[in-house]
Structures are given as C-alpha cells and as structure tokens.
Amino acid sequence: MRLALTRHVVRDARSVLDTLLMDEPAVLLEGPRGSGKSTLIREIADTRSAKVIDLDDDAVLSVIREDPFTALQSEGLVVIDEFQRAPSVLSVVKRVVDRTGEPGRFLLAGSVGARLLPTGSETLTGRVHRLYLPPLAVAEVLEGGERLLPALLGSEPPVVTSSLSRADYFDLIVAGGYPAALRRATPNLRSRWFASYLSSVAERDLPQLSDVRHPGALARLYRLVAQQTSGILSRSAVAEQLAMGRTATSAYLDLLQHVYLITELPGWTIGVSAKEGRRPKVHVTDTGLAAAAIGMDAGRLASGGMAGAFMESFVLAEISKQLSTVDEPLTLAHFRDRSGVEVDLLVERADGRVIGIEVKTATSVNEADARGLKFLRDRLGDRFHAGIVLYTGPLTGRLGERIWASPVSALWGGDHEVGE
C-alpha cells in the first residue's frame, strides 16, 4: 500500500488565505521549500489577476534588485515568491502598506523562518500577517472528512472506524507530505528525491542565508535528530557525535528549525509560572524525509525501536497542519511530570483549557494507556477539555470521563481509500 499523488490537491490553507486577503494589506506565507507555497500563491494570483514576481528567476531578481519600487507598482494584488532573495522588496511593501492600508495588496512567500530573514524584515512587524504552509497533510491528499483538531475543540472526538492496518500507517509515515516526493511512482524514486532535497537545503539554500562553514554537517545533524525524533535532545551529546563545538552545533540546530526541517515542542507544566523551565522535545517536521535520511523503509521502521517516536512525530505534524484551519490561538506542548507521568501532545486554548493527545502504535489499548491523560484530568478539573489516545486499531471507544481512544485515521475523518 502506498500514498500516491496523481491529482491536484486543494489546500486547507486556500480558504484561509482568501479570507486574510480580504482583511489584511500584506500576508506572508512561510514554510519549507517544496511544501507547495508557489503552487498555492499562483492559484490565488490567477483568480485575482495579480501581478506575480518570482524571485527564483535570476533575471527577475536582477531587475528587482536594481529598482524594486517601480517593479512592484500595481493597482491590485502583487504576489512575490521567495521574497527573501531580495530584501529591498520589504521596504517597498512597508511604504505601500503605511500609505494606503488597503487590504489585499501583497502576498509574499518565503522558505525561511523569521530569524533568518534578511536585515530589514523587522520593518514588516505589525504590518504583515504570517501563515505557515507545511507539506501536505494526509487529510488533504486523501480528501478526508472532518479534521480531528477542530472536532476536539468543538466537543467530543468524532466516532470513526478504520480498516487501515498498522503497516498501512507506517506506509503513510514514510511517504511524508512533500508534493514532489508523493508524485514519484516508486519508493526508490521517492527516496532519491528526498536525498536530493536534503542536499539542496544544506548546500544551496542555507549558505545564501547564513555563514554555514560546514554544510555537510547540517545533513549529518539532521540525520542525528531523525534518529532521536520526539525525544529531548542533548546538544552536548550531539556536538560530541559531530565532533563540533557546542556553539556551532546549537547554531546549526537553529538553522534546521528556521528552514522548517525540525521543530521544538516546548514542555508544559500545571501552573503558568513553571512553564518556561521545561525542556523541549525535538521533532522532525516531515517523517518521510526523516525516514529516508536514516535509510528506513516502512517495514523496518514499523518493526524497530523507533516506531513509537516516528508515529508521535507524524501525529504532531498532522495536528500542526490543522492549526491554520482553526480561528483561535492555540499553543502546542508536551507534558512530563517529575514523577514520570507523560502526555505526548497538549493543545492549550487561550482560556487555559487543555486537550491531551497520547500516541500509541499498538492495535489495541486500554485504560492503562490513558494514565497520563487521567492524571491531567484529575489535576486540572474543568480546565481539562478532552483527552484522546490515538492508536492503530479499528474503533473509537471511551476510556473514561472525557477520555477516548480512536484510530490514528481520526486525524483525517476515518476510513478513506488509499492508493494501492
């Protein structure tokens, strides 16, 4: 069983972007290279007869660098792709936004995080709405039904059934979400694309944005993180494995975050005052890229010691991809009590209510698997909104008051056909 992409995918973020452009003068679409940003912004440009400026085109880039103000003149929407290649466009955007405040004037797309943006990007603070576009979600590829996160925020989780086997889920995990990889017909072709992608980011993209003296170390560092995904990473231990200084290792770990290859999930404790001191977990943002980087196919991953860690990172990625579909601020974290009680993922709402998510690779679960969720429920009282244990079995069931078990496929609304 494989996840194959043979059609155009309508992104969940499409309607969100359309709405934002009705209200905001400038919108910045951020995400990793190859996540589909260019395709999405061109779709929007076509429907609005917008002016498109592609800064990945060196000829266009040369013109923009010479005279950005004239090149960006337009009465309607101006779409700028890979804007970080020409920092001068930011001052033009600022001038227009400050002068008119008219909604729907600029849509920018970039493949680097805020701290790697060129000098001058701070001029857009408070003037641009940022939206993250990750690689494709399984829900988008399969044209799934109700997304799990909005359903949990509403009331109880949806009651779903699943005919997917445990092996099927690991096929999805190693497929990842990059559109170009999903269009490859075979696992070998997909693995080849992943290898090329990682080399491109490490050797071409990052050196343009930062002083990267050891690009090969970035690829090795990513592989080390992939081997420890969903764990608490010791930067000192990683530095020793790479035979690099701790300062350089920390800087390179930050670089991997800024190009969206890894993410840190902060720790959470009961009581606001104690939150800041908890150590984060480090997750790969695309499990397909990570599995390929360490030479794991679905079978080896499912039967080995990293199965649970990759499943946890997969679920985090899918939940993160649903954040843009929810019109309220949410914070993601993990929980670990001093006594060793853990919950893999917490979603905290602005009013302090919490949703807990546990991830299991087993095909059956029981009340013992909800130990951490019950601990939080009993400690938080009414602040505990709901808890769910996601597992690889077929049915949704109740494990206690406000706590359920549900198939992992509840993330995309339950059973759907997956290409053979």
PDB file of N, CA and C in Angstrom, residues 147-244:
ATOM      1  N   ARG A 147     -11.643  17.185  10.203  1.00  0.00           N
ATOM      2  CA  ARG A 147     -10.324  17.149  10.817  1.00  0.00           C
ATOM      3  C   ARG A 147     -10.466  16.977  12.330  1.00  0.00           C
ATOM      4  N   LEU A 148      -9.522  16.279  12.929  1.00  0.00           N
ATOM      5  CA  LEU A 148      -9.637  15.935  14.339  1.00  0.00           C
ATOM      6  C   LEU A 148      -9.552  17.162  15.246  1.00  0.00           C
ATOM      7  N   LEU A 149      -8.610  18.062  14.986  1.00  0.00           N
ATOM      8  CA  LEU A 149      -8.414  19.186  15.895  1.00  0.00           C
ATOM      9  C   LEU A 149      -9.651  20.066  16.015  1.00  0.00           C
ATOM     10  N   PRO A 150     -10.258  20.522  14.921  1.00  0.00           N
ATOM     11  CA  PRO A 150     -11.493  21.299  15.072  1.00  0.00           C
ATOM     12  C   PRO A 150     -12.596  20.536  15.794  1.00  0.00           C
ATOM     13  N   ALA A 151     -12.665  19.215  15.550  1.00  0.00           N
ATOM     14  CA  ALA A 151     -13.695  18.410  16.218  1.00  0.00           C
ATOM     15  C   ALA A 151     -13.458  18.371  17.729  1.00  0.00           C
ATOM     16  N   LEU A 152     -12.203  18.193  18.153  1.00  0.00           N
ATOM     17  CA  LEU A 152     -11.897  18.159  19.579  1.00  0.00           C
ATOM     18  C   LEU A 152     -12.174  19.504  20.245  1.00  0.00           C
ATOM     19  N   LEU A 153     -11.912  20.567  19.542  1.00  0.00           N
ATOM     20  CA  LEU A 153     -12.170  21.890  20.100  1.00  0.00           C
ATOM     21  C   LEU A 153     -13.660  22.136  20.263  1.00  0.00           C
ATOM     22  N   GLY A 154     -14.455  21.475  19.423  1.00  0.00           N
ATOM     23  CA  GLY A 154     -15.905  21.675  19.487  1.00  0.00           C
ATOM     24  C   GLY A 154     -16.538  20.931  20.643  1.00  0.00           C
ATOM     25  N   SER A 155     -16.350  19.635  20.687  1.00  0.00           N
ATOM     26  CA  SER A 155     -16.963  18.860  21.776  1.00  0.00           C
ATOM     27  C   SER A 155     -16.205  17.548  21.922  1.00  0.00           C
ATOM     28  N   GLU A 156     -16.848  16.444  21.587  1.00  0.00           N
ATOM     29  CA  GLU A 156     -16.223  15.141  21.680  1.00  0.00           C
ATOM     30  C   GLU A 156     -15.566  14.781  20.353  1.00  0.00           C
ATOM     31  N   PRO A 157     -14.590  13.863  20.373  1.00  0.00           N
ATOM     32  CA  PRO A 157     -13.991  13.438  19.104  1.00  0.00           C
ATOM     33  C   PRO A 157     -15.005  12.694  18.258  1.00  0.00           C
ATOM     34  N   PRO A 158     -14.855  12.753  16.935  1.00  0.00           N
ATOM     35  CA  PRO A 158     -15.781  12.019  16.074  1.00  0.00           C
ATOM     36  C   PRO A 158     -15.638  10.513  16.267  1.00  0.00           C
ATOM     37  N   VAL A 159     -16.742   9.804  16.155  1.00  0.00           N
ATOM     38  CA  VAL A 159     -16.706   8.342  16.216  1.00  0.00           C
ATOM     39  C   VAL A 159     -16.372   7.834  14.817  1.00  0.00           C
ATOM     40  N   VAL A 160     -15.193   7.252  14.662  1.00  0.00           N
ATOM     41  CA  VAL A 160     -14.756   6.787  13.349  1.00  0.00           C
ATOM     42  C   VAL A 160     -14.365   5.321  13.427  1.00  0.00           C
ATOM     43  N   THR A 161     -14.350   4.689  12.275  1.00  0.00           N
ATOM     44  CA  THR A 161     -13.818   3.337  12.141  1.00  0.00           C
ATOM     45  C   THR A 161     -12.684   3.370  11.127  1.00  0.00           C
ATOM     46  N   SER A 162     -11.819   2.381  11.215  1.00  0.00           N
ATOM     47  CA  SER A 162     -10.680   2.337  10.305  1.00  0.00           C
ATOM     48  C   SER A 162     -10.368   0.907   9.913  1.00  0.00           C
ATOM     49  N   SER A 163     -10.142   0.699   8.625  1.00  0.00           N
ATOM     50  CA  SER A 163      -9.700  -0.615   8.150  1.00  0.00           C
ATOM     51  C   SER A 163      -8.200  -0.621   7.876  1.00  0.00           C
ATOM     52  N   LEU A 164      -7.522   0.490   8.161  1.00  0.00           N
ATOM     53  CA  LEU A 164      -6.079   0.550   7.945  1.00  0.00           C
ATOM     54  C   LEU A 164      -5.356  -0.343   8.948  1.00  0.00           C
ATOM     55  N   SER A 165      -4.367  -1.043   8.475  1.00  0.00           N
ATOM     56  CA  SER A 165      -3.549  -1.875   9.356  1.00  0.00           C
ATOM     57  C   SER A 165      -2.425  -1.031   9.945  1.00  0.00           C
ATOM     58  N   ARG A 166      -1.757  -1.608  10.922  1.00  0.00           N
ATOM     59  CA  ARG A 166      -0.604  -0.926  11.490  1.00  0.00           C
ATOM     60  C   ARG A 166       0.444  -0.662  10.415  1.00  0.00           C
ATOM     61  N   ALA A 167       0.640  -1.622   9.515  1.00  0.00           N
ATOM     62  CA  ALA A 167       1.601  -1.454   8.426  1.00  0.00           C
ATOM     63  C   ALA A 167       1.197  -0.317   7.492  1.00  0.00           C
ATOM     64  N   ASP A 168      -0.107  -0.183   7.258  1.00  0.00           N
ATOM     65  CA  ASP A 168      -0.593   0.908   6.408  1.00  0.00           C
ATOM     66  C   ASP A 168      -0.182   2.265   6.963  1.00  0.00           C
ATOM     67  N   TYR A 169      -0.298   2.427   8.270  1.00  0.00           N
ATOM     68  CA  TYR A 169       0.064   3.706   8.872  1.00  0.00           C
ATOM     69  C   TYR A 169       1.544   4.014   8.663  1.00  0.00           C
ATOM     70  N   PHE A 170       2.384   2.996   8.726  1.00  0.00           N
ATOM     71  CA  PHE A 170       3.812   3.262   8.526  1.00  0.00           C
ATOM     72  C   PHE A 170       4.131   3.546   7.062  1.00  0.00           C
ATOM     73  N   ASP A 171       3.316   3.030   6.153  1.00  0.00           N
ATOM     74  CA  ASP A 171       3.450   3.459   4.753  1.00  0.00           C
ATOM     75  C   ASP A 171       3.182   4.951   4.626  1.00  0.00           C
ATOM     76  N   LEU A 172       2.185   5.443   5.345  1.00  0.00           N
ATOM     77  CA  LEU A 172       1.887   6.873   5.325  1.00  0.00           C
ATOM     78  C   LEU A 172       3.018   7.683   5.969  1.00  0.00           C
ATOM     79  N   ILE A 173       3.570   7.148   7.038  1.00  0.00           N
ATOM     80  CA  ILE A 173       4.645   7.845   7.746  1.00  0.00           C
ATOM     81  C   ILE A 173       5.861   8.037   6.842  1.00  0.00           C
ATOM     82  N   VAL A 174       6.267   6.995   6.117  1.00  0.00           N
ATOM     83  CA  VAL A 174       7.466   7.105   5.286  1.00  0.00           C
ATOM     84  C   VAL A 174       7.185   7.839   3.977  1.00  0.00           C
ATOM     85  N   ALA A 175       5.925   8.017   3.618  1.00  0.00           N
ATOM     86  CA  ALA A 175       5.605   8.784   2.406  1.00  0.00           C
ATOM     87  C   ALA A 175       5.851  10.265   2.607  1.00  0.00           C
ATOM     88  N   GLY A 176       5.591  10.772   3.819  1.00  0.00           N
ATOM     89  CA  GLY A 176       5.755  12.197   4.069  1.00  0.00           C
ATOM     90  C   GLY A 176       4.705  13.022   3.348  1.00  0.00           C
ATOM     91  N   GLY A 177       4.960  14.332   3.275  1.00  0.00           N
ATOM     92  CA  GLY A 177       3.950  15.219   2.708  1.00  0.00           C
ATOM     93  C   GLY A 177       4.428  16.129   1.594  1.00  0.00           C
ATOM     94  N   TYR A 178       5.682  15.998   1.163  1.00  0.00           N
ATOM     95  CA  TYR A 178       6.155  16.872   0.087  1.00  0.00           C
ATOM     96  C   TYR A 178       5.503  16.468  -1.237  1.00  0.00           C
ATOM     97  N   PRO A 179       4.826  17.402  -1.914  1.00  0.00           N
ATOM     98  CA  PRO A 179       4.114  17.053  -3.148  1.00  0.00           C
ATOM     99  C   PRO A 179       4.998  16.387  -4.195  1.00  0.00           C
ATOM    100  N   ALA A 180       6.202  16.910  -4.419  1.00  0.00           N
ATOM    101  CA  ALA A 180       7.072  16.338  -5.448  1.00  0.00           C
ATOM    102  C   ALA A 180       7.460  14.905  -5.122  1.00  0.00           C
ATOM    103  N   ALA A 181       7.682  14.598  -3.846  1.00  0.00           N
ATOM    104  CA  ALA A 181       8.017  13.226  -3.461  1.00  0.00           C
ATOM    105  C   ALA A 181       6.820  12.304  -3.650  1.00  0.00           C
ATOM    106  N   LEU A 182       5.637  12.787  -3.305  1.00  0.00           N
ATOM    107  CA  LEU A 182       4.440  11.957  -3.413  1.00  0.00           C
ATOM    108  C   LEU A 182       4.075  11.650  -4.859  1.00  0.00           C
ATOM    109  N   ARG A 183       4.569  12.440  -5.776  1.00  0.00           N
ATOM    110  CA  ARG A 183       4.294  12.172  -7.195  1.00  0.00           C
ATOM    111  C   ARG A 183       5.250  11.136  -7.783  1.00  0.00           C
ATOM    112  N   ARG A 184       6.290  10.767  -7.055  1.00  0.00           N
ATOM    113  CA  ARG A 184       7.195   9.724  -7.538  1.00  0.00           C
ATOM    114  C   ARG A 184       6.497   8.382  -7.477  1.00  0.00           C
ATOM    115  N   ALA A 185       6.678   7.576  -8.501  1.00  0.00           N
ATOM    116  CA  ALA A 185       5.884   6.354  -8.657  1.00  0.00           C
ATOM    117  C   ALA A 185       6.324   5.220  -7.756  1.00  0.00           C
ATOM    118  N   THR A 186       7.581   5.212  -7.328  1.00  0.00           N
ATOM    119  CA  THR A 186       8.081   4.097  -6.530  1.00  0.00           C
ATOM    120  C   THR A 186       8.797   4.615  -5.283  1.00  0.00           C
ATOM    121  N   PRO A 187       8.911   3.777  -4.258  1.00  0.00           N
ATOM    122  CA  PRO A 187       9.657   4.183  -3.062  1.00  0.00           C
ATOM    123  C   PRO A 187      11.095   4.572  -3.357  1.00  0.00           C
ATOM    124  N   ASN A 188      11.749   3.885  -4.298  1.00  0.00           N
ATOM    125  CA  ASN A 188      13.136   4.212  -4.626  1.00  0.00           C
ATOM    126  C   ASN A 188      13.252   5.601  -5.238  1.00  0.00           C
ATOM    127  N   LEU A 189      12.325   5.937  -6.128  1.00  0.00           N
ATOM    128  CA  LEU A 189      12.341   7.265  -6.725  1.00  0.00           C
ATOM    129  C   LEU A 189      12.068   8.331  -5.667  1.00  0.00           C
ATOM    130  N   ARG A 190      11.202   8.001  -4.743  1.00  0.00           N
ATOM    131  CA  ARG A 190      10.892   8.938  -3.670  1.00  0.00           C
ATOM    132  C   ARG A 190      12.113   9.149  -2.768  1.00  0.00           C
ATOM    133  N   SER A 191      12.799   8.065  -2.439  1.00  0.00           N
ATOM    134  CA  SER A 191      13.997   8.174  -1.612  1.00  0.00           C
ATOM    135  C   SER A 191      15.061   9.013  -2.308  1.00  0.00           C
ATOM    136  N   ARG A 192      15.181   8.861  -3.619  1.00  0.00           N
ATOM    137  CA  ARG A 192      16.144   9.646  -4.373  1.00  0.00           C
ATOM    138  C   ARG A 192      15.803  11.130  -4.301  1.00  0.00           C
ATOM    139  N   TRP A 193      14.509  11.433  -4.387  1.00  0.00           N
ATOM    140  CA  TRP A 193      14.102  12.848  -4.289  1.00  0.00           C
ATOM    141  C   TRP A 193      14.415  13.398  -2.906  1.00  0.00           C
ATOM    142  N   PHE A 194      14.149  12.632  -1.868  1.00  0.00           N
ATOM    143  CA  PHE A 194      14.444  13.087  -0.502  1.00  0.00           C
ATOM    144  C   PHE A 194      15.931  13.392  -0.340  1.00  0.00           C
ATOM    145  N   ALA A 195      16.794  12.532  -0.862  1.00  0.00           N
ATOM    146  CA  ALA A 195      18.236  12.750  -0.747  1.00  0.00           C
ATOM    147  C   ALA A 195      18.644  14.030  -1.448  1.00  0.00           C
ATOM    148  N   SER A 196      18.093  14.261  -2.627  1.00  0.00           N
ATOM    149  CA  SER A 196      18.405  15.479  -3.370  1.00  0.00           C
ATOM    150  C   SER A 196      17.904  16.709  -2.632  1.00  0.00           C
ATOM    151  N   TYR A 197      16.737  16.603  -2.040  1.00  0.00           N
ATOM    152  CA  TYR A 197      16.151  17.737  -1.321  1.00  0.00           C
ATOM    153  C   TYR A 197      17.028  18.130  -0.136  1.00  0.00           C
ATOM    154  N   LEU A 198      17.436  17.163   0.646  1.00  0.00           N
ATOM    155  CA  LEU A 198      18.242  17.460   1.825  1.00  0.00           C
ATOM    156  C   LEU A 198      19.577  18.093   1.423  1.00  0.00           C
ATOM    157  N   SER A 199      20.180  17.600   0.364  1.00  0.00           N
ATOM    158  CA  SER A 199      21.435  18.186  -0.113  1.00  0.00           C
ATOM    159  C   SER A 199      21.235  19.607  -0.591  1.00  0.00           C
ATOM    160  N   SER A 200      20.125  19.854  -1.258  1.00  0.00           N
ATOM    161  CA  SER A 200      19.848  21.200  -1.778  1.00  0.00           C
ATOM    162  C   SER A 200      19.709  22.204  -0.652  1.00  0.00           C
ATOM    163  N   VAL A 201      18.973  21.834   0.385  1.00  0.00           N
ATOM    164  CA  VAL A 201      18.791  22.747   1.512  1.00  0.00           C
ATOM    165  C   VAL A 201      20.112  22.998   2.219  1.00  0.00           C
ATOM    166  N   ALA A 202      20.887  21.939   2.429  1.00  0.00           N
ATOM    167  CA  ALA A 202      22.127  22.056   3.201  1.00  0.00           C
ATOM    168  C   ALA A 202      23.221  22.792   2.439  1.00  0.00           C
ATOM    169  N   GLU A 203      23.284  22.585   1.120  1.00  0.00           N
ATOM    170  CA  GLU A 203      24.412  23.106   0.362  1.00  0.00           C
ATOM    171  C   GLU A 203      24.079  24.352  -0.457  1.00  0.00           C
ATOM    172  N   ARG A 204      22.791  24.565  -0.763  1.00  0.00           N
ATOM    173  CA  ARG A 204      22.456  25.709  -1.607  1.00  0.00           C
ATOM    174  C   ARG A 204      21.669  26.777  -0.871  1.00  0.00           C
ATOM    175  N   ASP A 205      20.604  26.384  -0.186  1.00  0.00           N
ATOM    176  CA  ASP A 205      19.723  27.375   0.414  1.00  0.00           C
ATOM    177  C   ASP A 205      20.336  28.032   1.650  1.00  0.00           C
ATOM    178  N   LEU A 206      20.795  27.210   2.598  1.00  0.00           N
ATOM    179  CA  LEU A 206      21.287  27.766   3.858  1.00  0.00           C
ATOM    180  C   LEU A 206      22.523  28.652   3.702  1.00  0.00           C
ATOM    181  N   PRO A 207      23.512  28.281   2.884  1.00  0.00           N
ATOM    182  CA  PRO A 207      24.669  29.159   2.754  1.00  0.00           C
ATOM    183  C   PRO A 207      24.337  30.539   2.208  1.00  0.00           C
ATOM    184  N   GLN A 208      23.222  30.689   1.474  1.00  0.00           N
ATOM    185  CA  GLN A 208      22.814  32.001   0.991  1.00  0.00           C
ATOM    186  C   GLN A 208      22.298  32.876   2.115  1.00  0.00           C
ATOM    187  N   LEU A 209      21.892  32.249   3.211  1.00  0.00           N
ATOM    188  CA  LEU A 209      21.208  32.982   4.263  1.00  0.00           C
ATOM    189  C   LEU A 209      22.029  33.122   5.536  1.00  0.00           C
ATOM    190  N   SER A 210      23.052  32.316   5.683  1.00  0.00           N
ATOM    191  CA  SER A 210      23.828  32.353   6.912  1.00  0.00           C
ATOM    192  C   SER A 210      25.251  31.880   6.633  1.00  0.00           C
ATOM    193  N   ASP A 211      26.143  32.113   7.563  1.00  0.00           N
ATOM    194  CA  ASP A 211      27.531  31.712   7.412  1.00  0.00           C
ATOM    195  C   ASP A 211      27.662  30.234   7.776  1.00  0.00           C
ATOM    196  N   VAL A 212      27.394  29.388   6.802  1.00  0.00           N
ATOM    197  CA  VAL A 212      27.459  27.941   7.014  1.00  0.00           C
ATOM    198  C   VAL A 212      28.802  27.442   6.502  1.00  0.00           C
ATOM    199  N   ARG A 213      29.699  27.137   7.415  1.00  0.00           N
ATOM    200  CA  ARG A 213      31.046  26.746   7.027  1.00  0.00           C
ATOM    201  C   ARG A 213      31.186  25.246   6.820  1.00  0.00           C
ATOM    202  N   HIS A 214      30.240  24.482   7.337  1.00  0.00           N
ATOM    203  CA  HIS A 214      30.307  23.027   7.214  1.00  0.00           C
ATOM    204  C   HIS A 214      28.949  22.499   6.750  1.00  0.00           C
ATOM    205  N   PRO A 215      28.591  22.739   5.468  1.00  0.00           N
ATOM    206  CA  PRO A 215      27.260  22.307   5.011  1.00  0.00           C
ATOM    207  C   PRO A 215      27.020  20.814   5.160  1.00  0.00           C
ATOM    208  N   GLY A 216      28.086  20.021   5.041  1.00  0.00           N
ATOM    209  CA  GLY A 216      27.915  18.585   5.223  1.00  0.00           C
ATOM    210  C   GLY A 216      27.478  18.230   6.623  1.00  0.00           C
ATOM    211  N   ALA A 217      27.881  19.046   7.600  1.00  0.00           N
ATOM    212  CA  ALA A 217      27.495  18.785   8.988  1.00  0.00           C
ATOM    213  C   ALA A 217      26.004  18.957   9.192  1.00  0.00           C
ATOM    214  N   LEU A 218      25.369  19.820   8.401  1.00  0.00           N
ATOM    215  CA  LEU A 218      23.926  20.039   8.539  1.00  0.00           C
ATOM    216  C   LEU A 218      23.156  18.766   8.189  1.00  0.00           C
ATOM    217  N   ALA A 219      23.566  18.108   7.119  1.00  0.00           N
ATOM    218  CA  ALA A 219      22.897  16.857   6.746  1.00  0.00           C
ATOM    219  C   ALA A 219      23.127  15.786   7.807  1.00  0.00           C
ATOM    220  N   ARG A 220      24.361  15.704   8.342  1.00  0.00           N
ATOM    221  CA  ARG A 220      24.640  14.720   9.397  1.00  0.00           C
ATOM    222  C   ARG A 220      23.846  15.044  10.657  1.00  0.00           C
ATOM    223  N   LEU A 221      23.741  16.327  10.960  1.00  0.00           N
ATOM    224  CA  LEU A 221      22.977  16.740  12.130  1.00  0.00           C
ATOM    225  C   LEU A 221      21.509  16.381  11.971  1.00  0.00           C
ATOM    226  N   TYR A 222      20.969  16.607  10.784  1.00  0.00           N
ATOM    227  CA  TYR A 222      19.567  16.253  10.562  1.00  0.00           C
ATOM    228  C   TYR A 222      19.347  14.758  10.768  1.00  0.00           C
ATOM    229  N   ARG A 223      20.278  13.952  10.307  1.00  0.00           N
ATOM    230  CA  ARG A 223      20.131  12.500  10.489  1.00  0.00           C
ATOM    231  C   ARG A 223      20.167  12.120  11.968  1.00  0.00           C
ATOM    232  N   LEU A 224      21.009  12.788  12.733  1.00  0.00           N
ATOM    233  CA  LEU A 224      21.050  12.516  14.170  1.00  0.00           C
ATOM    234  C   LEU A 224      19.728  12.883  14.834  1.00  0.00           C
ATOM    235  N   VAL A 225      19.151  14.018  14.448  1.00  0.00           N
ATOM    236  CA  VAL A 225      17.857  14.408  15.004  1.00  0.00           C
ATOM    237  C   VAL A 225      16.791  13.396  14.600  1.00  0.00           C
ATOM    238  N   ALA A 226      16.836  12.960  13.338  1.00  0.00           N
ATOM    239  CA  ALA A 226      15.848  11.981  12.868  1.00  0.00           C
ATOM    240  C   ALA A 226      15.899  10.710  13.708  1.00  0.00           C
ATOM    241  N   GLN A 227      17.094  10.291  14.093  1.00  0.00           N
ATOM    242  CA  GLN A 227      17.245   9.083  14.905  1.00  0.00           C
ATOM    243  C   GLN A 227      16.725   9.269  16.330  1.00  0.00           C
ATOM    244  N   GLN A 228      16.555  10.532  16.742  1.00  0.00           N
ATOM    245  CA  GLN A 228      16.108  10.819  18.106  1.00  0.00           C
ATOM    246  C   GLN A 228      14.807  11.623  18.127  1.00  0.00           C
ATOM    247  N   THR A 229      14.070  11.606  17.025  1.00  0.00           N
ATOM    248  CA  THR A 229      12.862  12.420  16.952  1.00  0.00           C
ATOM    249  C   THR A 229      11.890  12.071  18.073  1.00  0.00           C
ATOM    250  N   SER A 230      11.190  13.078  18.540  1.00  0.00           N
ATOM    251  CA  SER A 230      10.231  13.031  19.649  1.00  0.00           C
ATOM    252  C   SER A 230      10.908  12.837  21.005  1.00  0.00           C
ATOM    253  N   GLY A 231      12.227  13.031  21.034  1.00  0.00           N
ATOM    254  CA  GLY A 231      12.950  12.933  22.291  1.00  0.00           C
ATOM    255  C   GLY A 231      13.497  14.279  22.729  1.00  0.00           C
ATOM    256  N   ILE A 232      14.024  14.317  23.938  1.00  0.00           N
ATOM    257  CA  ILE A 232      14.685  15.515  24.447  1.00  0.00           C
ATOM    258  C   ILE A 232      16.152  15.424  24.055  1.00  0.00           C
ATOM    259  N   LEU A 233      16.573  16.334  23.196  1.00  0.00           N
ATOM    260  CA  LEU A 233      17.887  16.256  22.580  1.00  0.00           C
ATOM    261  C   LEU A 233      18.949  16.893  23.480  1.00  0.00           C
ATOM    262  N   SER A 234      20.023  16.203  23.668  1.00  0.00           N
ATOM    263  CA  SER A 234      21.172  16.756  24.387  1.00  0.00           C
ATOM    264  C   SER A 234      22.106  17.403  23.369  1.00  0.00           C
ATOM    265  N   ARG A 235      22.189  18.712  23.394  1.00  0.00           N
ATOM    266  CA  ARG A 235      23.036  19.409  22.425  1.00  0.00           C
ATOM    267  C   ARG A 235      24.506  19.071  22.637  1.00  0.00           C
ATOM    268  N   SER A 236      24.903  18.842  23.877  1.00  0.00           N
ATOM    269  CA  SER A 236      26.292  18.469  24.154  1.00  0.00           C
ATOM    270  C   SER A 236      26.621  17.112  23.547  1.00  0.00           C
ATOM    271  N   ALA A 237      25.691  16.159  23.689  1.00  0.00           N
ATOM    272  CA  ALA A 237      25.926  14.824  23.132  1.00  0.00           C
ATOM    273  C   ALA A 237      25.976  14.869  21.607  1.00  0.00           C
ATOM    274  N   VAL A 238      25.095  15.675  21.003  1.00  0.00           N
ATOM    275  CA  VAL A 238      25.091  15.798  19.550  1.00  0.00           C
ATOM    276  C   VAL A 238      26.386  16.440  19.069  1.00  0.00           C
ATOM    277  N   ALA A 239      26.846  17.463  19.770  1.00  0.00           N
ATOM    278  CA  ALA A 239      28.100  18.124  19.401  1.00  0.00           C
ATOM    279  C   ALA A 239      29.263  17.131  19.434  1.00  0.00           C
ATOM    280  N   GLU A 240      29.250  16.255  20.435  1.00  0.00           N
ATOM    281  CA  GLU A 240      30.312  15.256  20.539  1.00  0.00           C
ATOM    282  C   GLU A 240      30.251  14.266  19.387  1.00  0.00           C
ATOM    283  N   GLN A 241      29.032  13.856  19.013  1.00  0.00           N
ATOM    284  CA  GLN A 241      28.875  12.915  17.907  1.00  0.00           C
ATOM    285  C   GLN A 241      29.328  13.527  16.588  1.00  0.00           C
ATOM    286  N   LEU A 242      29.114  14.829  16.424  1.00  0.00           N
ATOM    287  CA  LEU A 242      29.501  15.504  15.191  1.00  0.00           C
ATOM    288  C   LEU A 242      30.950  15.973  15.203  1.00  0.00           C
ATOM    289  N   ALA A 243      31.598  15.867  16.379  1.00  0.00           N
ATOM    290  CA  ALA A 243      32.961  16.381  16.550  1.00  0.00           C
ATOM    291  C   ALA A 243      33.008  17.872  16.237  1.00  0.00           C
ATOM    292  N   MET A 244      31.989  18.590  16.729  1.00  0.00           N
ATOM    293  CA  MET A 244      31.911  20.037  16.561  1.00  0.00           C
ATOM    294  C   MET A 244      31.725  20.682  17.929  1.00  0.00           C
TER     295      MET A 244
END
